[in-house]
Amino acid sequence: MSIGKSLLAVIASTLIAGQALAASELLNVSYDPTRELYVDFNAAFNKHWQAQGHEPLRIQQSHGGSGKQARAVIDGLRADVVTLALAGDIDELHRLGKLIPEDWQTRLPDASTPYTSTIVFLVRKGNPKGIKDWNDLVQPGVEVITPNPKTSGGARWNFLAAWAWAKQEYGSDEKAKEYVGQLYKQVPVLDTGARGSTITFVNNKIGDVLLAWENEAFLALKEEGGDALEIVAPSLSILAEPPVAVVDKNVERKGTREVAGAYLNYLYSDEGQRIAAKHFYRPRNQSIAAEFADQFPALKLVTIDDDFGGWKSAQPTFFNDGGVFDEIYQAH
Amino acid sequence: MTTTTLTAPLTAKARQGNPLARRLLIVAAWLTFALFLLLPLLVVLGEALKQGLGTFFGAIFEADALSALKLTLLAVGISVPLNLVFGVAAAWCVSKYEFTGKSLLVTLIDLPFSVSPVIAGLIYVLLFGAQGFFGEWLGDRDIQIIFALPGIVLATVFVTVPFVARELIPLMQEQGTQEEEAARLLGANGWQMFWHVTLPNIRWGLIYGVVLCTARAMGEFGAVSVVSGHIRGYTNTLPLHVEILYNEYNHVAAFSVASLLLLLALLILLLKQWSESRLQRLKAAAGEE
């Protein structure tokens, strides 16, 4: 009897504790490679928030493949803010969940994207397969590691970067499709998120080249030391824009609109921009970007809006059911 | 007299079979065991202790790891008693009563064994998710099931439903209803009959089932992963926390927490061994009567 009672007490106290904390909690649902960035940023924001005379904040993080995370928020994961890999995933929050207004991307500067990145190649030290540009990826015997575009935002940037290069190189959509089709034939493992692919490549030592977020490639280099891997910048890549948004329906329910808005705005502050750069994201603020200019190679970049007509057009064309990715991936 | 002394060792030898084949089989069994079970376990412990005991305990007593441990124990503490009650009730129905749909019930109890845990998780998302069947109703009342403790408990309950029932059904069927009938005739009420007659008979089988159920509940990954939402320090159970640490290049911490899980599993294994031997002895005693 006493065991039953104490168990009930434990359950009750946990539930009550959960309730009491709810007032000063903020949940940021993010994608895979931002883990380290937000550990630092959350600490900095908490300090800033308390300096303004607020209660200390308990900032919670959830990470996973960007598409999977968007799905979870639509299914009821109560994110106050989402910081996902691409605008297309946040669009789904409006389309399927009616959680945010359609014009969410106009609410913050720079199309709600406080930092950017791009797609680069990560290869084994000494580049044994001699991989210098996109055409080297489809050489016989080269194994390419990239996550699944259905669930991972990074994978979709990878796909579009490859497509953009091939279209420029060969001049037509038909040829680009052929190239990307061949590329995916050389992918032995499709992980669900960018971090899974990095672990597959770096730790499990599968594959010859990893198509990765620039920030993720730098992080892998830092974690593993420079003696096992090196970064190769291709001749052309894509400006990857991971945007952020307050989830209106959730902040209204939880009464956290003020803190959620302040949290995202702080990403645009000098300190927020410096933390992003420290974690190998390219800052939007030009003067902060200049401070870190040595860190990032100058690359020729296409953009999602100019070259693909934005995510509203690229997502259904390439990645929805029956899109280009399904066609080429089913074909093999 | 002479014949019996001669035949006895012969049959024993015959039962042992070809000595070479026997030795080969034993060696093969041990090799498989060492290669596929012992070696990985040693690797886990080795990786965990690579940077010394300080880092090992540091990883285990870290706030997120402790909250994962707390959540895991809480989920186990709720789901195992639920399945205990359900298991006894189901086994009782199946073994003591005759009713239509009985074989269907027995089949359905086994369903979680054959359904992939990921699907089990998705079922709850489809039912209780914001876009799900009860989503709107729950949302209006601000009740959260998935991506919170109730969802994790539900998923755990689903995957561990069969363990207690599966253990008890054959045991109770074997024992029949005679003792209960006798108790009834002697004037016991239903509760007295259950407490003084049925429960002592099924005690060890019950403990064995509960132990198995606990082990599975603690280690469940797939179903819980779908409904957890992966909020650090909040909705991560121990197995999910291990994966997160590993994905954050935090290998030593990942393996330290993994060995904590391993330690809990070994404890449960010891409990299982103990209850199993009691069960065997009980069966042997029943056989002699």
Coordinates of C-alpha atoms in Angstrom, one line a residue:
Chain A
M1 CA 0.0 0.0 0.0
S2 CA 2.7 2.4 1.0
I3 CA 4.6 1.6 -2.2
G4 CA 1.5 2.4 -4.2
K5 CA 1.0 5.7 -2.3
S6 CA 4.6 6.8 -2.7
L7 CA 4.4 6.0 -6.5
L8 CA 1.3 8.1 -6.7
A9 CA 3.1 10.9 -4.9
V10 CA 6.0 10.7 -7.3
I11 CA 3.7 10.9 -10.3
A12 CA 1.7 13.7 -8.8
S13 CA 4.8 15.7 -7.9
T14 CA 6.3 15.3 -11.4
L15 CA 3.1 16.5 -12.9
I16 CA 2.8 19.5 -10.6
A17 CA 6.5 20.3 -11.1
G18 CA 5.9 20.2 -14.9
Q19 CA 3.0 22.6 -14.4
A20 CA 4.9 25.0 -12.2
L21 CA 7.8 25.2 -14.7
A22 CA 5.5 25.8 -17.7
A23 CA 5.4 29.6 -17.1
S24 CA 9.1 30.1 -17.7
E25 CA 9.7 27.5 -20.4
L26 CA 10.5 27.8 -24.1
L27 CA 10.7 25.0 -26.5
N28 CA 12.8 25.4 -29.6
V29 CA 12.2 22.6 -32.2
S30 CA 15.2 22.6 -34.5
Y31 CA 16.9 20.5 -37.1
D32 CA 19.9 18.2 -36.7
P33 CA 23.2 20.2 -37.0
T34 CA 22.1 23.1 -34.8
R35 CA 22.6 21.3 -31.5
E36 CA 25.9 22.9 -30.5
L37 CA 24.8 26.3 -31.8
Y38 CA 21.7 26.5 -29.6
V39 CA 23.5 25.2 -26.5
D40 CA 25.6 28.3 -26.7
F41 CA 22.9 30.6 -27.9
N42 CA 20.4 29.5 -25.3
A43 CA 22.8 30.3 -22.5
A44 CA 23.6 33.7 -24.0
F45 CA 19.9 34.6 -24.5
N46 CA 19.0 33.5 -21.0
K47 CA 21.6 35.9 -19.6
H48 CA 20.3 38.7 -21.8
W49 CA 16.7 37.9 -20.9
Q50 CA 17.5 38.0 -17.1
A51 CA 19.5 41.2 -17.5
Q52 CA 16.2 42.8 -18.7
G53 CA 14.7 41.9 -15.4
H54 CA 12.9 38.6 -16.3
E55 CA 12.7 35.3 -14.5
P56 CA 15.3 32.7 -15.6
L57 CA 14.1 30.7 -18.5
R58 CA 14.2 27.0 -19.1
I59 CA 14.9 26.6 -22.8
Q60 CA 14.2 23.1 -24.1
Q61 CA 15.6 21.8 -27.3
S62 CA 14.5 19.1 -29.7
H63 CA 16.5 18.1 -32.7
G64 CA 16.0 15.7 -35.7
G65 CA 15.6 15.7 -39.4
S66 CA 13.9 19.0 -40.4
G67 CA 10.9 17.4 -42.2
K68 CA 10.4 15.0 -39.3
Q69 CA 10.5 17.9 -36.8
A70 CA 8.0 19.9 -38.8
R71 CA 5.7 16.8 -38.8
A72 CA 6.0 16.5 -35.0
V73 CA 5.0 20.1 -34.5
I74 CA 2.0 19.7 -36.9
D75 CA 1.1 16.5 -34.9
G76 CA 1.1 18.5 -31.6
L77 CA 4.7 18.9 -30.4
R78 CA 4.2 22.3 -28.6
A79 CA 7.1 24.3 -30.1
D80 CA 7.2 28.0 -29.2
V81 CA 9.7 28.6 -32.0
V82 CA 10.8 26.5 -34.9
T83 CA 14.3 26.9 -36.3
L84 CA 14.3 24.5 -39.2
A85 CA 16.5 23.7 -42.2
L86 CA 14.3 25.3 -44.9
A87 CA 11.3 27.5 -45.5
G88 CA 9.4 24.6 -47.1
D89 CA 9.2 22.8 -43.8
I90 CA 7.9 25.8 -42.0
D91 CA 5.3 26.4 -44.9
E92 CA 3.9 23.0 -43.9
L93 CA 3.1 24.3 -40.5
H94 CA 0.7 26.7 -42.2
R95 CA -0.5 24.3 -44.9
L96 CA -1.2 21.3 -42.7
G97 CA -1.5 22.6 -39.2
K98 CA -2.8 26.2 -39.5
L99 CA -0.3 27.0 -36.8
I100 CA 1.2 30.1 -38.4
P101 CA -0.1 32.6 -41.0
E102 CA 0.9 32.2 -44.6
D103 CA 3.1 35.3 -44.6
W104 CA 5.3 34.1 -41.7
Q105 CA 8.5 34.6 -43.6
T106 CA 7.9 38.4 -43.9
R107 CA 7.7 38.9 -40.1
L108 CA 11.5 38.9 -39.5
P109 CA 14.4 40.5 -41.4
D110 CA 16.2 38.7 -44.3
A111 CA 13.2 36.4 -45.0
S112 CA 13.3 35.2 -41.4
T113 CA 16.7 33.7 -41.9
P114 CA 19.2 35.1 -39.4
Y115 CA 22.1 32.9 -40.7
T116 CA 22.9 31.0 -43.8
S117 CA 25.1 28.1 -44.9
T118 CA 25.9 26.2 -48.0
I119 CA 26.6 22.7 -49.2
V120 CA 30.2 21.5 -49.4
F121 CA 31.9 18.1 -49.7
L122 CA 33.6 16.4 -46.8
V123 CA 36.2 13.8 -48.0
R124 CA 38.8 11.6 -46.3
K125 CA 42.2 13.1 -45.6
G126 CA 44.4 13.4 -48.7
N127 CA 41.2 13.1 -50.9
P128 CA 42.1 9.6 -52.1
K129 CA 39.3 9.5 -54.8
G130 CA 40.4 12.9 -56.1
I131 CA 37.0 14.6 -55.6
K132 CA 37.1 18.2 -56.7
D133 CA 33.6 19.0 -58.1
W134 CA 30.2 17.6 -58.7
N135 CA 31.1 15.6 -61.8
D136 CA 33.6 13.5 -59.7
L137 CA 30.8 12.2 -57.5
V138 CA 29.4 10.0 -60.3
Q139 CA 32.8 8.4 -61.1
P140 CA 32.5 4.6 -60.9
G141 CA 33.4 3.3 -57.4
V142 CA 32.7 6.6 -55.6
E143 CA 30.3 6.2 -52.7
V144 CA 28.3 9.3 -51.8
I145 CA 26.7 9.8 -48.3
T146 CA 23.6 12.1 -48.1
P147 CA 20.5 11.8 -46.0
N148 CA 16.9 11.2 -47.3
P149 CA 15.3 14.4 -48.9
K150 CA 11.9 13.2 -47.7
T151 CA 12.9 13.7 -44.1
S152 CA 16.0 15.9 -44.1
G153 CA 16.2 19.5 -45.0
G154 CA 20.0 19.3 -45.6
A155 CA 19.4 16.5 -48.0
R156 CA 17.0 18.7 -50.0
W157 CA 19.7 21.5 -50.2
N158 CA 22.1 18.8 -51.3
F159 CA 19.8 17.6 -54.0
L160 CA 19.1 21.1 -55.3
A161 CA 22.8 22.1 -55.3
A162 CA 23.6 19.0 -57.4
W163 CA 20.7 19.8 -59.7
A164 CA 21.8 23.5 -60.1
W165 CA 25.3 22.5 -61.0
A166 CA 24.2 19.8 -63.5
K167 CA 21.7 22.2 -65.1
Q168 CA 24.4 24.8 -65.6
E169 CA 27.0 22.2 -66.8
Y170 CA 24.7 20.2 -69.2
G171 CA 22.1 22.9 -70.0
S172 CA 18.8 21.1 -69.5
D173 CA 16.5 19.7 -66.9
E174 CA 16.6 16.3 -68.6
K175 CA 20.4 16.0 -68.3
A176 CA 20.2 17.3 -64.7
K177 CA 17.7 14.6 -63.8
E178 CA 20.0 12.0 -65.4
Y179 CA 23.0 13.3 -63.4
V180 CA 21.1 13.4 -60.1
G181 CA 19.7 9.9 -60.8
Q182 CA 23.2 8.6 -61.2
L183 CA 24.3 10.4 -58.1
Y184 CA 21.6 8.7 -55.9
K185 CA 22.6 5.3 -57.4
Q186 CA 25.9 5.8 -55.7
V187 CA 24.4 6.4 -52.2
P188 CA 24.7 3.2 -50.1
V189 CA 22.9 4.6 -47.0
L190 CA 20.1 7.2 -46.8
D191 CA 19.9 8.4 -43.2
T192 CA 16.8 10.3 -42.0
G193 CA 18.8 13.4 -40.8
A194 CA 22.0 15.3 -41.6
R195 CA 23.6 14.2 -38.3
G196 CA 22.9 10.6 -39.0
S197 CA 24.7 10.9 -42.3
T198 CA 27.6 12.6 -40.7
I199 CA 27.9 9.8 -38.1
T200 CA 27.7 7.2 -40.9
F201 CA 30.5 8.9 -42.8
V202 CA 32.8 10.1 -40.0
N203 CA 32.4 7.4 -37.3
N204 CA 31.3 4.3 -39.2
K205 CA 33.6 5.2 -42.1
I206 CA 31.2 4.4 -44.9
G207 CA 31.5 6.2 -48.2
D208 CA 34.0 8.4 -49.9
V209 CA 32.3 11.8 -49.8
L210 CA 29.7 13.3 -47.6
L211 CA 27.5 16.1 -49.0
A212 CA 27.1 18.3 -45.9
W213 CA 26.0 21.6 -44.6
E214 CA 29.1 23.7 -44.4
N215 CA 28.6 24.2 -40.7
E216 CA 28.2 20.4 -40.2
A217 CA 31.4 19.7 -42.2
F218 CA 33.4 22.2 -40.1
L219 CA 32.0 20.8 -36.9
A220 CA 32.9 17.2 -37.9
L221 CA 36.4 18.5 -38.7
K222 CA 36.6 20.1 -35.3
E223 CA 35.3 17.1 -33.5
E224 CA 37.5 14.6 -35.3
G225 CA 40.6 16.7 -35.6
G226 CA 42.0 17.8 -39.0
D227 CA 43.9 14.6 -39.6
A228 CA 41.1 12.3 -40.8
L229 CA 39.0 14.6 -43.0
E230 CA 39.1 17.6 -45.3
I231 CA 36.6 20.0 -46.8
V232 CA 36.3 20.4 -50.6
A233 CA 34.4 23.4 -52.0
P234 CA 32.7 22.6 -55.3
S235 CA 32.6 25.1 -58.2
L236 CA 29.0 25.9 -57.6
S237 CA 26.7 25.4 -54.6
I238 CA 23.5 26.7 -53.2
L239 CA 22.8 29.4 -50.6
A240 CA 21.1 27.3 -47.9
E241 CA 18.7 29.5 -45.9
P242 CA 17.5 27.9 -42.6
P243 CA 14.7 30.1 -41.4
V244 CA 13.0 30.6 -38.0
A245 CA 9.5 31.3 -36.9
V246 CA 7.3 31.8 -33.8
V247 CA 4.6 29.2 -33.7
D248 CA 1.6 31.5 -33.2
K249 CA -1.0 28.9 -32.1
N250 CA 1.4 27.4 -29.5
V251 CA 2.6 30.7 -28.0
E252 CA -1.0 31.9 -27.7
R253 CA -1.9 28.8 -25.9
K254 CA 1.1 29.0 -23.6
G255 CA 1.3 32.8 -23.2
T256 CA 4.9 32.9 -24.4
R257 CA 4.7 35.2 -27.4
E258 CA 6.8 37.9 -25.8
V259 CA 9.7 35.7 -24.9
A260 CA 9.5 33.7 -28.1
G261 CA 9.7 36.8 -30.2
A262 CA 12.6 38.2 -28.1
Y263 CA 14.4 34.9 -28.5
L264 CA 14.3 35.0 -32.3
N265 CA 15.1 38.7 -32.5
Y266 CA 18.2 38.0 -30.4
L267 CA 19.5 35.8 -33.2
Y268 CA 19.9 39.0 -35.2
S269 CA 21.8 40.8 -32.5
D270 CA 25.6 41.2 -32.7
E271 CA 26.1 38.6 -30.1
G272 CA 23.6 36.2 -31.7
Q273 CA 25.4 36.6 -35.1
R274 CA 28.8 36.0 -33.5
I275 CA 27.6 32.8 -31.9
A276 CA 26.2 31.6 -35.2
A277 CA 29.5 32.4 -36.9
K278 CA 31.4 30.6 -34.2
H279 CA 29.4 27.6 -35.0
F280 CA 30.2 28.0 -38.7
Y281 CA 27.0 29.5 -39.9
R282 CA 27.4 32.5 -42.2
P283 CA 26.1 35.6 -40.4
R284 CA 23.7 37.8 -42.2
N285 CA 25.1 41.0 -40.6
Q286 CA 27.8 42.1 -43.0
S287 CA 30.1 43.7 -40.4
I288 CA 30.0 40.5 -38.3
A289 CA 30.5 38.4 -41.5
A290 CA 33.6 40.5 -42.2
E291 CA 35.1 39.5 -38.8
F292 CA 34.8 35.9 -39.8
A293 CA 35.7 36.3 -43.5
D294 CA 38.8 34.0 -43.3
Q295 CA 36.6 31.1 -42.1
F296 CA 34.4 30.8 -45.1
P297 CA 35.5 30.0 -48.6
A298 CA 34.1 32.4 -51.3
L299 CA 31.7 30.3 -53.3
K300 CA 29.5 30.8 -56.3
L301 CA 26.0 30.3 -55.0
V302 CA 22.6 29.9 -56.6
T303 CA 19.5 30.7 -54.5
I304 CA 16.3 28.9 -54.0
D305 CA 14.2 31.9 -54.9
D306 CA 16.1 32.9 -58.1
D307 CA 16.9 29.5 -59.5
F308 CA 14.0 27.3 -58.3
G309 CA 11.2 29.7 -57.8
G310 CA 11.2 29.3 -54.0
W311 CA 10.2 26.3 -51.9
K312 CA 6.6 26.7 -52.8
S313 CA 7.5 25.5 -56.3
A314 CA 10.6 23.4 -55.5
Q315 CA 9.0 21.3 -52.8
P316 CA 6.1 19.9 -54.9
T317 CA 8.2 19.6 -58.1
F318 CA 11.1 17.7 -56.5
F319 CA 10.2 16.2 -53.2
N320 CA 6.5 15.6 -52.7
D321 CA 5.0 12.2 -53.5
G322 CA 5.4 11.5 -57.2
G323 CA 8.0 14.3 -57.6
V324 CA 11.3 14.1 -59.3
F325 CA 13.1 12.5 -56.3
D326 CA 10.5 9.6 -56.3
E327 CA 11.0 9.1 -60.0
I328 CA 14.7 8.8 -59.9
Y329 CA 14.8 6.9 -56.6
Q330 CA 12.2 4.3 -57.7
A331 CA 14.0 3.8 -60.9
H332 CA 16.9 2.1 -59.2
Chain B
M1 CA 20.7 -57.4 -12.6
T2 CA 23.7 -57.6 -15.0
T3 CA 21.5 -56.4 -17.8
T4 CA 20.4 -53.2 -16.0
T5 CA 24.0 -52.3 -15.0
L6 CA 25.0 -52.7 -18.6
T7 CA 22.2 -50.8 -20.2
A8 CA 22.2 -47.8 -17.9
P9 CA 25.6 -46.3 -19.1
L10 CA 24.8 -47.2 -22.7
T11 CA 21.6 -45.1 -22.7
A12 CA 23.4 -42.3 -21.1
K13 CA 26.1 -42.4 -23.7
A14 CA 23.6 -42.7 -26.5
R15 CA 21.8 -39.6 -25.1
Q16 CA 25.1 -37.7 -25.3
G17 CA 25.5 -38.6 -29.0
N18 CA 28.6 -38.2 -31.1
P19 CA 31.2 -36.7 -28.8
L20 CA 32.9 -34.7 -31.6
A21 CA 29.6 -33.2 -32.8
R22 CA 28.7 -32.4 -29.2
R23 CA 32.0 -30.6 -28.6
L24 CA 31.8 -28.7 -31.9
L25 CA 28.3 -27.6 -31.1
I26 CA 29.2 -26.4 -27.6
V27 CA 32.2 -24.5 -29.1
A28 CA 30.1 -22.9 -31.7
A29 CA 27.5 -21.9 -29.2
W30 CA 30.1 -20.2 -27.0
L31 CA 31.8 -18.6 -30.0
T32 CA 28.5 -17.1 -31.1
F33 CA 27.8 -15.9 -27.6
A34 CA 31.2 -14.3 -27.2
L35 CA 31.2 -12.7 -30.6
F36 CA 27.7 -11.4 -30.8
L37 CA 26.9 -10.7 -27.1
L38 CA 30.0 -10.6 -24.9
L39 CA 32.2 -8.6 -27.2
P40 CA 29.7 -5.8 -27.8
L41 CA 29.1 -5.6 -24.1
L42 CA 32.8 -5.3 -23.4
V43 CA 33.1 -2.7 -26.1
V44 CA 30.3 -0.7 -24.4
L45 CA 32.0 -0.8 -21.0
G46 CA 35.4 -0.2 -22.5
E47 CA 34.3 2.9 -24.4
A48 CA 32.4 4.1 -21.3
L49 CA 35.5 3.9 -19.1
K50 CA 38.0 5.2 -21.7
Q51 CA 38.4 8.5 -20.0
G52 CA 38.3 7.2 -16.5
L53 CA 35.7 6.8 -13.8
G54 CA 35.3 10.6 -13.3
T55 CA 33.9 11.2 -16.8
F56 CA 31.9 8.0 -16.5
F57 CA 30.0 9.1 -13.4
G58 CA 29.9 12.7 -14.7
A59 CA 27.9 11.5 -17.7
I60 CA 25.5 9.4 -15.6
F61 CA 24.9 12.2 -13.0
E62 CA 24.5 14.9 -15.6
A63 CA 21.1 16.6 -15.4
D64 CA 19.7 15.4 -18.7
A65 CA 20.8 11.8 -18.1
L66 CA 19.2 11.9 -14.6
S67 CA 15.9 13.2 -16.0
A68 CA 16.0 10.5 -18.7
L69 CA 16.5 7.9 -16.0
K70 CA 13.7 9.4 -14.0
L71 CA 11.4 9.4 -17.0
T72 CA 12.3 5.8 -17.9
L73 CA 11.6 4.6 -14.3
L74 CA 8.4 6.5 -14.2
A75 CA 7.2 5.0 -17.5
V76 CA 8.2 1.6 -16.3
G77 CA 6.5 2.2 -12.9
I78 CA 3.2 3.1 -14.6
S79 CA 3.2 0.7 -17.5
V80 CA 4.3 -2.5 -15.7
P81 CA 1.6 -2.4 -13.0
L82 CA -1.0 -1.7 -15.8
N83 CA 0.2 -4.7 -17.7
L84 CA 0.3 -6.8 -14.6
V85 CA -3.4 -6.1 -14.0
F86 CA -4.3 -6.6 -17.6
G87 CA -2.2 -9.8 -17.9
V88 CA -3.7 -11.4 -14.9
A89 CA -7.2 -10.5 -16.0
A90 CA -6.7 -11.7 -19.5
A91 CA -5.1 -15.0 -18.4
W92 CA -7.9 -15.5 -15.9
C93 CA -10.6 -15.0 -18.6
V94 CA -8.8 -17.3 -21.1
S95 CA -8.0 -20.1 -18.7
K96 CA -11.1 -20.2 -16.4
Y97 CA -14.0 -19.2 -18.6
E98 CA -15.4 -20.4 -21.9
F99 CA -16.7 -17.7 -24.2
T100 CA -17.0 -16.8 -27.9
G101 CA -14.1 -14.9 -29.3
K102 CA -11.7 -16.5 -26.9
S103 CA -9.2 -17.6 -29.5
L104 CA -9.4 -14.2 -31.1
L105 CA -8.5 -12.6 -27.7
V106 CA -5.5 -14.9 -27.4
T107 CA -4.4 -14.0 -30.9
L108 CA -4.9 -10.3 -30.2
I109 CA -2.8 -10.4 -27.0
D110 CA 0.1 -11.4 -29.2
L111 CA -0.4 -8.6 -31.7
P112 CA 2.3 -6.3 -30.2
F113 CA 4.9 -9.1 -30.8
S114 CA 4.2 -9.0 -34.5
V115 CA 3.6 -5.3 -35.1
S116 CA 6.7 -3.2 -35.5
P117 CA 7.1 -0.8 -32.6
V118 CA 7.3 2.2 -35.0
I119 CA 3.8 1.4 -36.2
A120 CA 2.7 1.2 -32.5
G121 CA 4.0 4.7 -32.0
L122 CA 2.4 6.0 -35.2
I123 CA -1.0 4.6 -34.2
Y124 CA -1.0 6.8 -31.1
V125 CA 0.1 9.8 -33.3
L126 CA -2.8 9.1 -35.6
L127 CA -5.2 8.8 -32.6
F128 CA -4.0 11.6 -30.3
G129 CA -1.9 13.9 -32.5
A130 CA -3.1 17.4 -33.2
Q131 CA -4.3 16.3 -36.6
G132 CA -5.4 12.9 -35.3
F133 CA -8.8 11.4 -34.5
F134 CA -9.1 12.9 -31.0
G135 CA -6.7 15.8 -31.8
E136 CA -9.2 18.6 -31.8
W137 CA -11.1 17.4 -28.7
L138 CA -7.9 17.1 -26.7
G139 CA -6.5 20.4 -28.1
D140 CA -9.6 22.3 -27.0
R141 CA -9.2 20.9 -23.5
D142 CA -5.4 21.5 -23.4
I143 CA -4.7 17.8 -22.8
Q144 CA -1.4 16.6 -24.2
I145 CA -0.9 12.9 -24.8
I146 CA 1.7 12.4 -27.4
F147 CA 5.1 14.2 -27.1
A148 CA 4.5 14.0 -23.3
L149 CA 4.5 11.4 -20.5
P150 CA 1.1 9.8 -21.3
G151 CA 2.1 9.1 -24.9
I152 CA 5.4 7.5 -23.7
V153 CA 3.5 5.4 -21.2
L154 CA 0.9 4.3 -23.8
A155 CA 3.6 3.3 -26.3
T156 CA 5.4 1.4 -23.6
V157 CA 2.2 -0.4 -22.5
F158 CA 1.4 -1.3 -26.1
V159 CA 4.7 -3.1 -26.7
T160 CA 4.8 -4.8 -23.4
V161 CA 1.2 -6.1 -23.2
P162 CA 1.9 -9.7 -24.1
F163 CA 4.6 -10.5 -21.5
V164 CA 2.6 -11.1 -18.3
A165 CA -0.5 -12.7 -20.1
R166 CA 1.7 -14.9 -22.3
E167 CA 3.5 -16.3 -19.2
L168 CA 0.3 -16.9 -17.2
I169 CA -2.1 -18.4 -19.7
P170 CA -0.3 -21.8 -20.2
L171 CA 0.4 -22.0 -16.4
M172 CA -3.2 -21.3 -15.4
Q173 CA -4.6 -23.5 -18.1
E174 CA -2.4 -26.4 -16.8
Q175 CA -3.5 -25.8 -13.3
G176 CA -7.2 -26.0 -14.2
T177 CA -10.1 -24.8 -12.1
Q178 CA -10.4 -27.5 -9.5
E179 CA -8.7 -25.7 -6.6
E180 CA -10.8 -22.6 -7.2
E181 CA -13.9 -24.7 -7.3
A182 CA -12.9 -26.3 -4.0
A183 CA -12.3 -22.9 -2.4
R184 CA -15.7 -21.8 -3.6
L185 CA -17.4 -24.9 -2.1
L186 CA -15.6 -24.1 1.2
G187 CA -17.3 -20.7 1.2
A188 CA -14.5 -18.4 0.0
N189 CA -15.6 -15.2 -1.8
G190 CA -14.1 -14.3 -5.1
W191 CA -11.4 -12.1 -3.7
Q192 CA -10.4 -14.7 -1.0
M193 CA -10.2 -17.3 -3.7
F194 CA -8.0 -15.2 -5.8
W195 CA -5.7 -14.1 -3.0
H196 CA -5.3 -17.5 -1.2
V197 CA -5.6 -20.0 -4.0
T198 CA -4.9 -18.6 -7.4
L199 CA -2.2 -16.1 -6.6
P200 CA 0.1 -18.5 -4.7
N201 CA -0.2 -20.9 -7.6
I202 CA 0.8 -18.4 -10.3
R203 CA 3.2 -16.3 -8.1
W204 CA 6.5 -17.3 -9.8
G205 CA 5.1 -17.2 -13.3
L206 CA 3.7 -13.8 -12.5
I207 CA 7.1 -12.5 -11.3
Y208 CA 8.8 -13.9 -14.3
G209 CA 6.3 -12.2 -16.6
V210 CA 6.7 -8.9 -14.8
V211 CA 10.5 -9.1 -15.0
L212 CA 10.4 -9.7 -18.7
C213 CA 7.9 -6.9 -19.1
T214 CA 10.1 -4.5 -17.1
A215 CA 13.1 -5.3 -19.1
R216 CA 11.3 -4.6 -22.4
A217 CA 9.6 -1.5 -21.1
M218 CA 13.0 0.0 -20.0
G219 CA 14.7 -0.7 -23.3
E220 CA 11.9 0.2 -25.7
F221 CA 13.2 2.6 -28.4
G222 CA 11.2 2.5 -31.6
A223 CA 7.6 3.2 -30.3
V224 CA 8.8 5.7 -27.7
S225 CA 10.9 7.5 -30.3
V226 CA 7.9 8.2 -32.4
V227 CA 5.8 9.7 -29.6
S228 CA 8.6 11.4 -27.6
G229 CA 9.3 14.6 -29.5
H230 CA 12.9 14.3 -28.3
I231 CA 12.8 17.3 -25.9
R232 CA 16.1 17.2 -24.1
G233 CA 15.8 16.7 -20.3
Y234 CA 12.1 16.3 -20.7
T235 CA 10.7 13.6 -22.9
N236 CA 13.9 11.6 -23.6
T237 CA 14.0 8.1 -22.1
L238 CA 17.4 6.5 -21.4
P239 CA 17.6 4.7 -24.8
L240 CA 16.7 7.9 -26.6
H241 CA 19.2 9.8 -24.5
V242 CA 22.0 7.4 -25.5
E243 CA 21.2 8.0 -29.2
I244 CA 21.2 11.8 -28.7
L245 CA 24.6 11.7 -27.0
Y246 CA 26.0 9.5 -29.7
N247 CA 24.7 11.9 -32.4
E248 CA 26.4 14.8 -30.5
Y249 CA 29.8 13.2 -30.9
N250 CA 29.7 12.6 -27.1
H251 CA 30.7 9.0 -27.4
V252 CA 32.0 8.4 -23.9
A253 CA 28.8 9.9 -22.3
A254 CA 26.7 7.8 -24.7
F255 CA 28.4 4.6 -23.7
S256 CA 28.4 5.5 -20.0
V257 CA 24.6 6.0 -20.1
A258 CA 24.4 2.8 -22.2
S259 CA 26.2 0.9 -19.5
L260 CA 23.8 2.2 -16.9
L261 CA 21.0 0.8 -19.0
L262 CA 23.1 -2.4 -19.3
L263 CA 23.5 -2.6 -15.5
L264 CA 19.7 -2.2 -15.0
A265 CA 19.2 -5.0 -17.6
L266 CA 21.7 -7.3 -15.8
L267 CA 19.8 -6.7 -12.5
I268 CA 16.6 -7.7 -14.2
L269 CA 18.3 -10.7 -15.7
L270 CA 19.3 -11.9 -12.3
L271 CA 15.7 -11.4 -11.1
K272 CA 14.5 -13.4 -14.1
Q273 CA 17.0 -16.2 -13.4
W274 CA 15.9 -16.4 -9.8
S275 CA 12.2 -16.4 -10.6
E276 CA 12.7 -18.9 -13.4
S277 CA 14.4 -21.3 -11.1
R278 CA 11.6 -21.0 -8.6
L279 CA 9.1 -21.6 -11.4
Q280 CA 11.0 -24.7 -12.5
R281 CA 11.2 -26.1 -9.0
L282 CA 7.5 -25.5 -8.6
K283 CA 6.7 -27.3 -11.8
A284 CA 8.9 -30.2 -10.8
A285 CA 7.1 -30.4 -7.4
A286 CA 3.8 -30.3 -9.2
G287 CA 4.9 -33.2 -11.5
E288 CA 5.9 -35.4 -8.5
E289 CA 2.6 -35.1 -6.8

